[in-house]
Coordinates of C-alpha atoms in Angstrom, one line a residue:
Chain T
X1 CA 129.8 -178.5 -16.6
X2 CA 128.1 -179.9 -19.4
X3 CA 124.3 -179.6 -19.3
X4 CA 122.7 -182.4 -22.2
X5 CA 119.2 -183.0 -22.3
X6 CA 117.0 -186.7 -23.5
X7 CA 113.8 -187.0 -23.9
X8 CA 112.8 -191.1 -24.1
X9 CA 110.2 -192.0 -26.1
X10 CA 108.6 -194.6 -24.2
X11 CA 105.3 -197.4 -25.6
X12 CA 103.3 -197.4 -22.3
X13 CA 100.8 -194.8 -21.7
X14 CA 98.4 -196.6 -19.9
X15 CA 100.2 -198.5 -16.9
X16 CA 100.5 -195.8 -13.9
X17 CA 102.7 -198.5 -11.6
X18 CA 104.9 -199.6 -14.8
X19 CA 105.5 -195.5 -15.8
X20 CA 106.2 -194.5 -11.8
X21 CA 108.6 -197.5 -12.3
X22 CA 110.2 -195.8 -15.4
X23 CA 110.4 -192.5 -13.6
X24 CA 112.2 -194.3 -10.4
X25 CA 114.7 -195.6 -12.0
X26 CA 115.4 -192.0 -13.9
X27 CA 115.3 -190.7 -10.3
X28 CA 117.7 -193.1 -8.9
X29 CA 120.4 -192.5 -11.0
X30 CA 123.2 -189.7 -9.7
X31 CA 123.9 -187.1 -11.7
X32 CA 120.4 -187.8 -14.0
X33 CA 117.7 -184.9 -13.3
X34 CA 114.3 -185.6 -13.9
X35 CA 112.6 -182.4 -15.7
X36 CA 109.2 -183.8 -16.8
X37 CA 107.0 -186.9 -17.5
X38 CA 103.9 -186.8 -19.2
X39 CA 102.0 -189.8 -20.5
X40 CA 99.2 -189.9 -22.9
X41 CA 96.6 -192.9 -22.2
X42 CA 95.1 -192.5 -25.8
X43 CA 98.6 -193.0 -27.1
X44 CA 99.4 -195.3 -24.5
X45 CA 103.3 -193.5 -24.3
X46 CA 105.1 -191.8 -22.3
X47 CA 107.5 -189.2 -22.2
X48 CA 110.7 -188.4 -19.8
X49 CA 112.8 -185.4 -20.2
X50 CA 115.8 -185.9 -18.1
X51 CA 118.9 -183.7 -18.0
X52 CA 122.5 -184.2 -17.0
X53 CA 126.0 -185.4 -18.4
X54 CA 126.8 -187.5 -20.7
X55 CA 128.1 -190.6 -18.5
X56 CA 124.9 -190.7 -16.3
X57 CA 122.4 -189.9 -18.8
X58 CA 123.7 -193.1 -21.2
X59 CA 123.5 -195.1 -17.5
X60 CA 119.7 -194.1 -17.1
X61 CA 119.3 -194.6 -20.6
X62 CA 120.5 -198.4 -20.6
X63 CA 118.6 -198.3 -17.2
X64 CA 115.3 -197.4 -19.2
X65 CA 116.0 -200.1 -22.0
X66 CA 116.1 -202.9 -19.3
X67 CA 112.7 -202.4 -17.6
X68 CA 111.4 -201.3 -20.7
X69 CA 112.1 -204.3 -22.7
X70 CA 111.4 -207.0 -19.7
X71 CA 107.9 -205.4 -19.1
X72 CA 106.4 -203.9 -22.7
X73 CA 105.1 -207.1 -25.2
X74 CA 104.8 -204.9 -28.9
X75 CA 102.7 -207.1 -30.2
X76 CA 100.3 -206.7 -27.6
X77 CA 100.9 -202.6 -27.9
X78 CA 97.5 -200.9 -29.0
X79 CA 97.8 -197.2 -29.2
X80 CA 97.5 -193.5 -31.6
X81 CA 100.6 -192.8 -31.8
X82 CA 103.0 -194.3 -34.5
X83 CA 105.6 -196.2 -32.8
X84 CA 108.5 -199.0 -33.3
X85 CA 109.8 -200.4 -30.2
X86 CA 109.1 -200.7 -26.4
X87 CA 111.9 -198.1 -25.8
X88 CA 110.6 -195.7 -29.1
X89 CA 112.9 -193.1 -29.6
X90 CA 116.1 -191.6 -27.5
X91 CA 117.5 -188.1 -28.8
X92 CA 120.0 -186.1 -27.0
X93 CA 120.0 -182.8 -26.9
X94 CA 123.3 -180.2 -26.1
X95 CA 121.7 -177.3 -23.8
X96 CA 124.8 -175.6 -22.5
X97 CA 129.1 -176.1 -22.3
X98 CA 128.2 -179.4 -24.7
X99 CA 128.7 -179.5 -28.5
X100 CA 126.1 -181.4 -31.2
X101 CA 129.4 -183.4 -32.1
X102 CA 129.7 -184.7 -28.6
X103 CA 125.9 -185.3 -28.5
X104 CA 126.1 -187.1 -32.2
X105 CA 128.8 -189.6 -30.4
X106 CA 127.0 -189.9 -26.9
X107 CA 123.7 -191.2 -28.8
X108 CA 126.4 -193.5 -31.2
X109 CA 127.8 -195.1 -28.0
X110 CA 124.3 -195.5 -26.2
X111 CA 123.2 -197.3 -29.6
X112 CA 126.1 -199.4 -29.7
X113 CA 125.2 -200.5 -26.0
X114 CA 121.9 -200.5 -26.3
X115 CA 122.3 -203.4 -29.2
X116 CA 125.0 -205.2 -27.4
X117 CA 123.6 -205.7 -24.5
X118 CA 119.3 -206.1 -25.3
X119 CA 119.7 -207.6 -29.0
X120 CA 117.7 -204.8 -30.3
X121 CA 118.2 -203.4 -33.5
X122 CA 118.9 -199.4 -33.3
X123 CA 118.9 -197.0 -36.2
X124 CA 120.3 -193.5 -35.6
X125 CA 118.4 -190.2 -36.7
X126 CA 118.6 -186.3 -37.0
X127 CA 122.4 -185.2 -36.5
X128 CA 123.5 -188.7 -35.9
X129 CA 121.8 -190.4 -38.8
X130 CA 124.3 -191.7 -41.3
X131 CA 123.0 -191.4 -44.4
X132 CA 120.3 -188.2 -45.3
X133 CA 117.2 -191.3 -46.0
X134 CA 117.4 -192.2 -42.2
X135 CA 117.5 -188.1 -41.3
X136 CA 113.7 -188.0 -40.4
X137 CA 112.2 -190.1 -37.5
X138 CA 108.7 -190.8 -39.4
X139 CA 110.5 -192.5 -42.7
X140 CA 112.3 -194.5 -40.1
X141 CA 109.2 -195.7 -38.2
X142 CA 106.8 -195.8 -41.6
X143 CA 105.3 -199.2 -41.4
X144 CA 105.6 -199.0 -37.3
X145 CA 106.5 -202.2 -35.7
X146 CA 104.1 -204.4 -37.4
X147 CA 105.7 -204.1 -40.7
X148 CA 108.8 -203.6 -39.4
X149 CA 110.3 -207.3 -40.6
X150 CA 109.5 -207.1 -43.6
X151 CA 110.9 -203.5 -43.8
X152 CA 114.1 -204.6 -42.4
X153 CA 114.3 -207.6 -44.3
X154 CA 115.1 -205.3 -47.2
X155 CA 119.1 -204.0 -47.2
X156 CA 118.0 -200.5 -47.3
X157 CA 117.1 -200.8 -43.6
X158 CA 119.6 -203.0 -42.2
X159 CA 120.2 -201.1 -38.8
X160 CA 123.0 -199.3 -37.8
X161 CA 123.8 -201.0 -34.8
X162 CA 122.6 -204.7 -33.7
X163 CA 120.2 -207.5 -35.4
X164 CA 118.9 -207.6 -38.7
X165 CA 115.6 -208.2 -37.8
X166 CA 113.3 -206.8 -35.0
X167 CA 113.1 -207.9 -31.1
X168 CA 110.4 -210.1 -30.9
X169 CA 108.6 -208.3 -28.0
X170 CA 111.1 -204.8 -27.7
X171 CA 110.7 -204.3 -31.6
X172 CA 113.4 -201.4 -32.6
X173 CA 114.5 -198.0 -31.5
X174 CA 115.6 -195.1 -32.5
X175 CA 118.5 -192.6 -30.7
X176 CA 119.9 -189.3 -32.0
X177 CA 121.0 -186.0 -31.4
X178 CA 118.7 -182.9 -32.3
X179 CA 118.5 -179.4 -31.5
X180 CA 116.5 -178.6 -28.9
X181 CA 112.7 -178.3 -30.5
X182 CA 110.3 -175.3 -29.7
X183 CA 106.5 -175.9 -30.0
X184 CA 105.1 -172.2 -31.0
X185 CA 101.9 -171.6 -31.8
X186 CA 100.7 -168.1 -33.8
X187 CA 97.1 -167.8 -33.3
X188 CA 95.4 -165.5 -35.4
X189 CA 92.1 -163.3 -34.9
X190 CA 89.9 -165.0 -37.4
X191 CA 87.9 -168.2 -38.2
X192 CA 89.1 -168.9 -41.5
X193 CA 91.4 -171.5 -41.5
X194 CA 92.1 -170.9 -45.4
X195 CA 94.3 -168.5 -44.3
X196 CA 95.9 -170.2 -41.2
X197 CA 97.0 -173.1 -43.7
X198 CA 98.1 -170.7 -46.4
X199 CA 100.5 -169.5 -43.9
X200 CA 101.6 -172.4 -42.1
X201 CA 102.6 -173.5 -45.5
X202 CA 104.6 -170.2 -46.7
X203 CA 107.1 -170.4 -43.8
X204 CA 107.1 -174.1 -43.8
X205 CA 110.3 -175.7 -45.4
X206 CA 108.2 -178.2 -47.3
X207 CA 106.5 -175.4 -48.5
X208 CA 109.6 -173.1 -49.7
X209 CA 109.4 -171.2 -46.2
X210 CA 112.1 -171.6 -43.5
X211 CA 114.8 -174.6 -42.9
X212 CA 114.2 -175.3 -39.8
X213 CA 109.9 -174.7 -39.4
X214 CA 107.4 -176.9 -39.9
X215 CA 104.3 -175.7 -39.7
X216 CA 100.6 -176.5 -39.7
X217 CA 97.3 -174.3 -39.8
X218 CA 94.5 -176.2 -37.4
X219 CA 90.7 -174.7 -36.4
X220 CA 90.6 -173.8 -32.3
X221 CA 86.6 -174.5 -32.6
X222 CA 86.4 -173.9 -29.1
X223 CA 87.7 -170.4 -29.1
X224 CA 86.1 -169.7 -33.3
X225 CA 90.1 -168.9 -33.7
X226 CA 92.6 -170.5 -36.1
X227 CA 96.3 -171.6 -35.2
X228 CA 99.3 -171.8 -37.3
X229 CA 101.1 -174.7 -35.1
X230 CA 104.7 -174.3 -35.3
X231 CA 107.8 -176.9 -34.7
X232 CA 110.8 -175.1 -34.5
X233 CA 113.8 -177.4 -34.8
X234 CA 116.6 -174.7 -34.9
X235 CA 115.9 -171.8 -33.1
X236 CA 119.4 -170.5 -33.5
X237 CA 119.4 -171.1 -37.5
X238 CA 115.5 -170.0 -37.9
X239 CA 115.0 -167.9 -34.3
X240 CA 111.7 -167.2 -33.0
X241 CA 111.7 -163.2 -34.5
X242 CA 111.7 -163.9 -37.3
X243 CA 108.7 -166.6 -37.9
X244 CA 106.6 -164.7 -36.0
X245 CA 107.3 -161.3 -37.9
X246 CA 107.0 -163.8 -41.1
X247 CA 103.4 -164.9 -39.9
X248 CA 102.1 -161.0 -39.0
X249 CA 103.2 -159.8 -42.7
X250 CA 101.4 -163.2 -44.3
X251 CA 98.5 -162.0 -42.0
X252 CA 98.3 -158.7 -43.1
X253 CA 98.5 -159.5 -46.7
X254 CA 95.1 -161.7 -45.8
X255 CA 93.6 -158.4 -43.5
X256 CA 93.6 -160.7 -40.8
X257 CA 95.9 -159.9 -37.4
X258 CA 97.8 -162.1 -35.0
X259 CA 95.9 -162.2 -32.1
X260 CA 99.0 -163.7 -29.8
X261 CA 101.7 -166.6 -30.0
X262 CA 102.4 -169.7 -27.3
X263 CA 105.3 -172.0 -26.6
X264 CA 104.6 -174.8 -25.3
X265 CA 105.9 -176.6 -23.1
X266 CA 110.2 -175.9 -22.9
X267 CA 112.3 -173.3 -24.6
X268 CA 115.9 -172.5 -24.0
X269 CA 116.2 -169.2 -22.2
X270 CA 118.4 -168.4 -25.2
X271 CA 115.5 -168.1 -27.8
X272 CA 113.9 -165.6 -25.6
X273 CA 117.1 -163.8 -25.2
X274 CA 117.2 -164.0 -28.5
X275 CA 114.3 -162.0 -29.1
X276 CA 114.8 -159.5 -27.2
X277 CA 118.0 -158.9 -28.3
X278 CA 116.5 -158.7 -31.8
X279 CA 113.7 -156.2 -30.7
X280 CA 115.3 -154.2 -28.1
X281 CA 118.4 -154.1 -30.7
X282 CA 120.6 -154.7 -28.1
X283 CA 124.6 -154.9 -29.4
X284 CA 127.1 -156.6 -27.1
X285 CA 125.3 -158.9 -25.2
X286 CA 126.5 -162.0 -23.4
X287 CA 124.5 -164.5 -21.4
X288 CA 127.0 -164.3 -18.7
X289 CA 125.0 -160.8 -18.4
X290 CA 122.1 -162.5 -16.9
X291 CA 122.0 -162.8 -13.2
X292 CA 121.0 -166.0 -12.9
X293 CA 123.7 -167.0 -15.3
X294 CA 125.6 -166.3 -13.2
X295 CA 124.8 -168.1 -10.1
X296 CA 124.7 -170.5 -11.8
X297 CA 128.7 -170.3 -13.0
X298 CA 129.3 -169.1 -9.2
X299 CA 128.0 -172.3 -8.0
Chain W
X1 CA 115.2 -171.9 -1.8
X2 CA 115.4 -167.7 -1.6
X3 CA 118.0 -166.1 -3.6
X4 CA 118.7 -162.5 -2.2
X5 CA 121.4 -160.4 -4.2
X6 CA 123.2 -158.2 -1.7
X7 CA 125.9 -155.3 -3.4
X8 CA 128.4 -154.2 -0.5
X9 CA 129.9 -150.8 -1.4
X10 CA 133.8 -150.4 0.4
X11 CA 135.8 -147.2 0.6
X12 CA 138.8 -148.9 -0.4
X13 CA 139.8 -149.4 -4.0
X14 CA 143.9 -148.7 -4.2
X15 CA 145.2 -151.1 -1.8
X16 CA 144.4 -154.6 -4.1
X17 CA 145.6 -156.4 -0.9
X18 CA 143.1 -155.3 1.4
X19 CA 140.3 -156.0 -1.5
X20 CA 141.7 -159.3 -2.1
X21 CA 141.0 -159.9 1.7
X22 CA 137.3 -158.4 1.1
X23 CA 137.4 -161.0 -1.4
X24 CA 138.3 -163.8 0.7
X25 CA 136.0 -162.9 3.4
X26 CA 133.4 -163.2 0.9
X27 CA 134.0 -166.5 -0.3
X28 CA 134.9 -167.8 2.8
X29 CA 130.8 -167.9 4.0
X30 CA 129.3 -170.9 3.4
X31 CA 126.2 -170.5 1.7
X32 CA 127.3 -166.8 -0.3
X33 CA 128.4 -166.8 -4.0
X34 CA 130.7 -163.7 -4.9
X35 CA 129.4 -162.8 -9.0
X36 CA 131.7 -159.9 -9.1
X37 CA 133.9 -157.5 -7.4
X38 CA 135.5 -154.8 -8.7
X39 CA 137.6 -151.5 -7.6
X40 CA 137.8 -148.3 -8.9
X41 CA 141.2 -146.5 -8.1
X42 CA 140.2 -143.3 -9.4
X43 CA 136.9 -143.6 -6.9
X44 CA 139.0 -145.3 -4.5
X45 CA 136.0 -147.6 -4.1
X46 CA 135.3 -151.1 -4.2
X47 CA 131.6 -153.3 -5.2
X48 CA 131.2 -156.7 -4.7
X49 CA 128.2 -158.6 -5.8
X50 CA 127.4 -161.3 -3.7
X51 CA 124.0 -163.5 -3.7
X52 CA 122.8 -166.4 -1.5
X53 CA 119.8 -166.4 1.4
X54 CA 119.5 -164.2 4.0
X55 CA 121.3 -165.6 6.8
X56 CA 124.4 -166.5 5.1
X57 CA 124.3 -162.7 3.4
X58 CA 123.9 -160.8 6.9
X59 CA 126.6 -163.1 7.9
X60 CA 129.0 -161.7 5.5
X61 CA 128.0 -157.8 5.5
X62 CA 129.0 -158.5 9.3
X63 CA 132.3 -160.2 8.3
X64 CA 133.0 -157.7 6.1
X65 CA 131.9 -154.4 8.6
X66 CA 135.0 -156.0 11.1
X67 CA 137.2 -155.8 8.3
X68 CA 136.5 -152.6 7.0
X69 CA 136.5 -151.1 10.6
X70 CA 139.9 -152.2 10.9
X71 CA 141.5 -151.2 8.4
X72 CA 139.7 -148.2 6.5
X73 CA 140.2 -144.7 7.8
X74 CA 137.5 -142.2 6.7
X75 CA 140.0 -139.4 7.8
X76 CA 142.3 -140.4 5.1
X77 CA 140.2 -141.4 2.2
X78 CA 140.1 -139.4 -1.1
X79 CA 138.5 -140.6 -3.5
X80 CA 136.0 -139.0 -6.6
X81 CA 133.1 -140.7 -5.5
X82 CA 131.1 -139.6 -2.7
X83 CA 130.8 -141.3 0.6
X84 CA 130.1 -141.8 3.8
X85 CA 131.6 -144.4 5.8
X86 CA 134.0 -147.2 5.5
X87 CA 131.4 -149.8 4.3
X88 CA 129.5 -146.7 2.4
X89 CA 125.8 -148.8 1.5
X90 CA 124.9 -152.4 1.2
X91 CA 122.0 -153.0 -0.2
X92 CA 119.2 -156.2 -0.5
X93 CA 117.9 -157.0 -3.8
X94 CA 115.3 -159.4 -3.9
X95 CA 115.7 -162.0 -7.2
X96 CA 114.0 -165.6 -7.0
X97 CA 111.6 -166.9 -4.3
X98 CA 111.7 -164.0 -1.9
X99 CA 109.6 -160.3 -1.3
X100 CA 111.0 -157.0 -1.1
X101 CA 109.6 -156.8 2.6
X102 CA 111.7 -159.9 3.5
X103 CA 114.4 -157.5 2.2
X104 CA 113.6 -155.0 4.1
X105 CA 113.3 -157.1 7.2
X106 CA 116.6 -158.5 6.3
X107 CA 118.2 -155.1 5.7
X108 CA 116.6 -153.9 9.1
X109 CA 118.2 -156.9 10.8
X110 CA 121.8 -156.1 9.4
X111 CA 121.0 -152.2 10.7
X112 CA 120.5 -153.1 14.0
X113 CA 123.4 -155.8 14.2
X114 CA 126.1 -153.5 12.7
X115 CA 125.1 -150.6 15.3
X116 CA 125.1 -152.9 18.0
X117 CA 128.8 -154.5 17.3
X118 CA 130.3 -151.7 15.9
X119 CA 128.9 -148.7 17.0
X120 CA 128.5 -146.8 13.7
X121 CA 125.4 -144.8 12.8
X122 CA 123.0 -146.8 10.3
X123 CA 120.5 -145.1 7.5
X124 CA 118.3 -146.9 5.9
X125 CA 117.2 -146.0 2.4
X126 CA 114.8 -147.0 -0.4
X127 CA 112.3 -149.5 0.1
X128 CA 113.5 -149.6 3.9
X129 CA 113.3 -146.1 4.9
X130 CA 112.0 -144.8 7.4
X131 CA 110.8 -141.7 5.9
X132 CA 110.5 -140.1 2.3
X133 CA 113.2 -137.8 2.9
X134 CA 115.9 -140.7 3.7
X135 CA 114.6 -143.0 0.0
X136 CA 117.5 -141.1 -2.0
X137 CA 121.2 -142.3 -1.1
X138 CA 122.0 -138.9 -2.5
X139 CA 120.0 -137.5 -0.2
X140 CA 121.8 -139.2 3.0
X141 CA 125.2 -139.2 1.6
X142 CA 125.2 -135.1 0.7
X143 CA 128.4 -133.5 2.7
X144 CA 129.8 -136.7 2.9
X145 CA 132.3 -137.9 5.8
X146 CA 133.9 -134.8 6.1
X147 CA 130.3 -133.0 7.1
X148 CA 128.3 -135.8 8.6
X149 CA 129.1 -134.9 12.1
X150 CA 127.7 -131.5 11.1
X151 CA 124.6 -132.8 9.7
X152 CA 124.3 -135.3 12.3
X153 CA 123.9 -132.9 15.2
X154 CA 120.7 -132.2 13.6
X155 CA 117.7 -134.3 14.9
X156 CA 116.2 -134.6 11.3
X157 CA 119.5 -136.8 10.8
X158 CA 119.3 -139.0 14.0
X159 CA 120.5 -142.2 12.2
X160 CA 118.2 -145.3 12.5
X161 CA 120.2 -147.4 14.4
X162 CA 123.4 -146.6 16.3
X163 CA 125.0 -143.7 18.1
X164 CA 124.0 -140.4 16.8
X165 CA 127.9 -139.0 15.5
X166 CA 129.9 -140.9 13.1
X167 CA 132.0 -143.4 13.9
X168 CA 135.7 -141.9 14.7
X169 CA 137.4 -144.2 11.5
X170 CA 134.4 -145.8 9.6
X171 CA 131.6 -143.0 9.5
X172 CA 128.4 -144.3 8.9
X173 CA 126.8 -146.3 6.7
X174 CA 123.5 -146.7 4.3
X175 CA 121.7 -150.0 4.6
X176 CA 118.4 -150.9 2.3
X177 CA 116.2 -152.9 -0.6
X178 CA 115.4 -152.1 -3.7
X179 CA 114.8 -154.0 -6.8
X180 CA 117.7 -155.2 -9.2
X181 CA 118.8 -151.7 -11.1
X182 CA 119.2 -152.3 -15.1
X183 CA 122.1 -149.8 -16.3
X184 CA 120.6 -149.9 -20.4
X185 CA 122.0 -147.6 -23.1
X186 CA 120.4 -146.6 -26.1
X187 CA 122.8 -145.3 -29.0
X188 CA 121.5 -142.6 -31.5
X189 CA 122.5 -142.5 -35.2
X190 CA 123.6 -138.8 -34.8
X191 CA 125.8 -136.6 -32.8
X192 CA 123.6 -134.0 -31.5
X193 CA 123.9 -133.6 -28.4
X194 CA 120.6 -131.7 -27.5
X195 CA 118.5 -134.1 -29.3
X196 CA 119.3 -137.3 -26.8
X197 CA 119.2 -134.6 -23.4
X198 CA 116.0 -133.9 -25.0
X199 CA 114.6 -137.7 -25.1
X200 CA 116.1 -138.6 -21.7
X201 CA 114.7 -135.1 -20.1
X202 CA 111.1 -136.5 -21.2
X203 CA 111.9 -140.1 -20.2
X204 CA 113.5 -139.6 -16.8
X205 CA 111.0 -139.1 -13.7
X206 CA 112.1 -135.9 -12.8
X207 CA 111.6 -134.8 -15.9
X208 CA 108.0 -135.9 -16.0
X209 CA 108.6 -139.5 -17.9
X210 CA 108.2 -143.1 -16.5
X211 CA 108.3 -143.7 -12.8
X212 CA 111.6 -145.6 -12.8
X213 CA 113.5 -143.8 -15.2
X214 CA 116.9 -142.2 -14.9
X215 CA 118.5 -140.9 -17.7
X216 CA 120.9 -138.2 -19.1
X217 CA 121.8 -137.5 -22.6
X218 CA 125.9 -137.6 -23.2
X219 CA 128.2 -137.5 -26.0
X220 CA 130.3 -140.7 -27.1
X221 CA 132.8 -138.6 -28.8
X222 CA 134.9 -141.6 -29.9
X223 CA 132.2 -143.3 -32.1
X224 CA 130.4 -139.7 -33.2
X225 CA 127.2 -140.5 -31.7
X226 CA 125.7 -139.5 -28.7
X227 CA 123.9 -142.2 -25.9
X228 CA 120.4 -142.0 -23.6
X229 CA 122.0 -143.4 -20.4
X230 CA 119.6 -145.1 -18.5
X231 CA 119.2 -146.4 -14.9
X232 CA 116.3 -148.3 -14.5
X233 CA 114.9 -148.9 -10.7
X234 CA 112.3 -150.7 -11.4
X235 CA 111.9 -153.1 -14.4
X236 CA 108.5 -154.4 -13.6
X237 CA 106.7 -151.4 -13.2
X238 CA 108.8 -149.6 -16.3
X239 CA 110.1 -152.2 -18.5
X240 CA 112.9 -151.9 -20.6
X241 CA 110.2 -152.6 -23.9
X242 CA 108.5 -149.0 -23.1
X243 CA 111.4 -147.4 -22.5
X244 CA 113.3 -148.3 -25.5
X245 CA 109.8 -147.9 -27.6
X246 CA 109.6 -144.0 -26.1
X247 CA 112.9 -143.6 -27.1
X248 CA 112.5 -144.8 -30.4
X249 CA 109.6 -142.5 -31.0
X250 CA 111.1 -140.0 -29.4
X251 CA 114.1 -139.9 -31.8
X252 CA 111.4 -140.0 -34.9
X253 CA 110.4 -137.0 -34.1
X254 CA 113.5 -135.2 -34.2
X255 CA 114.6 -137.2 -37.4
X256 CA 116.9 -139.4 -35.8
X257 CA 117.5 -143.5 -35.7
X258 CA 117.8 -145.9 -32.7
X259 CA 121.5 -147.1 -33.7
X260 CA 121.3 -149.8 -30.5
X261 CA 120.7 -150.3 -27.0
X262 CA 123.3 -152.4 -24.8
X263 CA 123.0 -153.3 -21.3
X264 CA 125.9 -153.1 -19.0
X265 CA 126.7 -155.4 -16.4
X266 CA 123.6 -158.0 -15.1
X267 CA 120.3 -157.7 -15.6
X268 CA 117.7 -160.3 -14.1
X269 CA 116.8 -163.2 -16.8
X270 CA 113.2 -161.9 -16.1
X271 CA 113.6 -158.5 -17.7
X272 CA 115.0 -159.7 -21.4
X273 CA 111.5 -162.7 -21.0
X274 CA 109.1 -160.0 -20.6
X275 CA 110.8 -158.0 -23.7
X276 CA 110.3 -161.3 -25.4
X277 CA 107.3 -161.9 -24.5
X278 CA 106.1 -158.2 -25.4
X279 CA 107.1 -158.4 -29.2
X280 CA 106.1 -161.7 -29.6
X281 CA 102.9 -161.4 -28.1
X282 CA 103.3 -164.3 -26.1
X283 CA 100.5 -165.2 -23.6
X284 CA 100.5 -168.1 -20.4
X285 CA 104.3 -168.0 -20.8
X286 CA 105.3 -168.9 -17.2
X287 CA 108.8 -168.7 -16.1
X288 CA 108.8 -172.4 -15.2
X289 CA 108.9 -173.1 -19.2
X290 CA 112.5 -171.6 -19.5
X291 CA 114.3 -175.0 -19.3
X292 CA 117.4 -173.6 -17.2
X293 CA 115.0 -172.8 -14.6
X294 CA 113.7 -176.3 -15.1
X295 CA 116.8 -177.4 -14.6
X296 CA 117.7 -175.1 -11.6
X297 CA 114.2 -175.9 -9.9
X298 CA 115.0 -180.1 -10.3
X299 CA 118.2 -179.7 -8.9

């Protein structure tokens, strides 16, 4: 059984009735498991991770696009967070018996749907993207929806699937397929946030650090602590180990020590396994070895 | 919803029929996944590892007692390992959403239901004993079939359910909890023998190391090295990060490298987390984040 994750990006933060409404129709779908849903009144969006296989998930998907587009006006949308379209962005994620490749041409067949059906112009990003300029979700939604005609008017950023120019009231979206993304935070046992950005950007890749990290170094002023606020987008290619062992030698080199790390919110239980595997040195391991793995395969 | 593992141990492991039948009997209670059986020829012995709740579970120990009374006779089994009865010990491991005293409650239940329809002597051992001296299998199994009636006659072994001789055919049997048992090896880069009986002498409980150590030092003549074979009873009291931490320091001090550690067969998902989560200093990681058990807790 294939096991694919998607997390819809969603403009409404600030409408309880109109996000339970989003989360129903998630709900009623067979075969379409609804793992989470936060919204964020300040920027008025909200977030579903739902998990399944591929057939349902592009169902709930289209599902989402419908209410979504009858019942979100853009150019009424006030809100923090940068955004393009009344559906914002759609990426698809392969947790387990599922390949990127089959992920890359699950979020190719949404779009295509997606545009067909709503008129909404759809540009595809991360793994899917076809060309490396439309790789990265914030140069795709740079100008956000309100300069988002005259952005497309250029050729550069003719969509890849429907209209040429925006929806007048749905705007544009965005779908992919994306490793799934590990939010790790290293917090270190000092105030001095010199040194929490110095390391944030040594392991960074914009900074020369690590492919798949990108990092940040922010003040906790409640706790007099600084943070080195991690994204990890591949933690098979970059794992876990080895940008926290990365962050304790940049600490040391600064006499400052890591105090402790977070994840928050999901991680695959193979990134843990991962670590452990690193630490404990453990040869020959298979995740068929964990129990629950298999109950899961016994089921 | 409880998930109980339950580890049935047969004194049958030449005739593949009759364990295909074991097998079947198994699998054919609703509500009870089988994640493993296997035979041992030379121990003329058979395991299965079944998990499900606790009705479903007592439902097929008791399935599988009528079967073995039938057709396993004590009086003809050889075998290397020792034993005691027909079905030699069964017992209740305790894995998601359940206590180690509902184990024991469960294990007592099964007790008192196999002496009652079968009439053969139960013992219950570990965490469902009913005195210190019956904790140890070993302890209950020493002199085997061929002495029990023997040991029996004594009124220090009055079973704790059931008639107080063996059963003509099946024997007796050893019913109990315990927590899930990690079998973990650690390879040394070296081939002196002394040097891992040394670190597992001053690991292993008896030898005055960690509570819920086991451990002998052996030689892997094959590969030239020699191995710290561990059993560990209790992962959450001794985890396998202290162990494999003692080792390591243990093997500095007589000059010698950790080569690798491997764990054989299962091992609960929580036991490789807590590893993680020791390494990587990780704090307010709850197992709820782990996006399989997300995924298993939506379902």
């Amino acid at each position: 059984m294939a096991i694919i994750e998607c997390i819809p990006n969603l403009s409404e933060g600030r409408r309880p009735d109109l996000v339970q409404s989003f989360v129903r129709t998630v709900r009623g779908v067979s075969g379409v498991r609804l793992l989470d849903s936060s919204s964020d009144p300040s920027h008025n969006r909200s977030v579903l991770t739902m998990a399944g296989e591929a057939a349902p998930l592009k169902a709930a998907v289209l599902a989402l696009f419908g209410e979504a587009t009858r019942s979100i006006d853009l150019r009424e949308h006030r809100g923090e967070h940068p955004r393009l379209g009344a559906v914002d962005v759609v990426p698809f994620v392969p947790i387990e018996g599922v390949t990127m490749t089959q992920c890359v041409a699950l979020a190719r067949e949404t779009a295509a749907e997606v545009a067909a059906r709503f008129e909404i112009p759809v540009f595809l990003y991360e793994e899917a993207a076809t060309e490396p300029s439309r790789r990265n979700l914030e140069d795709i939604r740079r100008g956000e929806f309100e300069g988002l005609a005259a952005k497309m008017a250029s050729p550069e950023w003719a969509p890849d699937f429907g209209p040429a120019r925006p929806h007048p009231t749905a705007g544009a979206t965005v779908i992919g397929a994306r490793m799934p993304l590990i939010a790790y935070n290293i917090n270190l046992a000092t105030d001095r946030l010199d040194v929490a950005k110095k390391i944030a950007r040594s392991i960074r890749h914009s900074g020369g650090g690590f492919r798949y990290v990108k990092a940040m170094g922010i003040a906790l002023e409640d706790r007099a602590i600084v943070q080195v606020s991690i994204n990890l987008t591949n933690y098979e290619e970059t794992p876990l180990h080895q940008v926290f062992d990365a962050v304790r030698r940049e600490a040391e080199r600064h006499d400052v020590t890591v105090l402790e790390s977070e994840i928050i919110g999901l991680t695959p239980q193979a990134a843990l396994v991962s670590a452990a595997e690193h630490y404990l040195q453990l040869e020959r391991f298979s995740p068929s070895q964990v129990l629950e793995n298999r109950l899961r395969e016994a089921e």
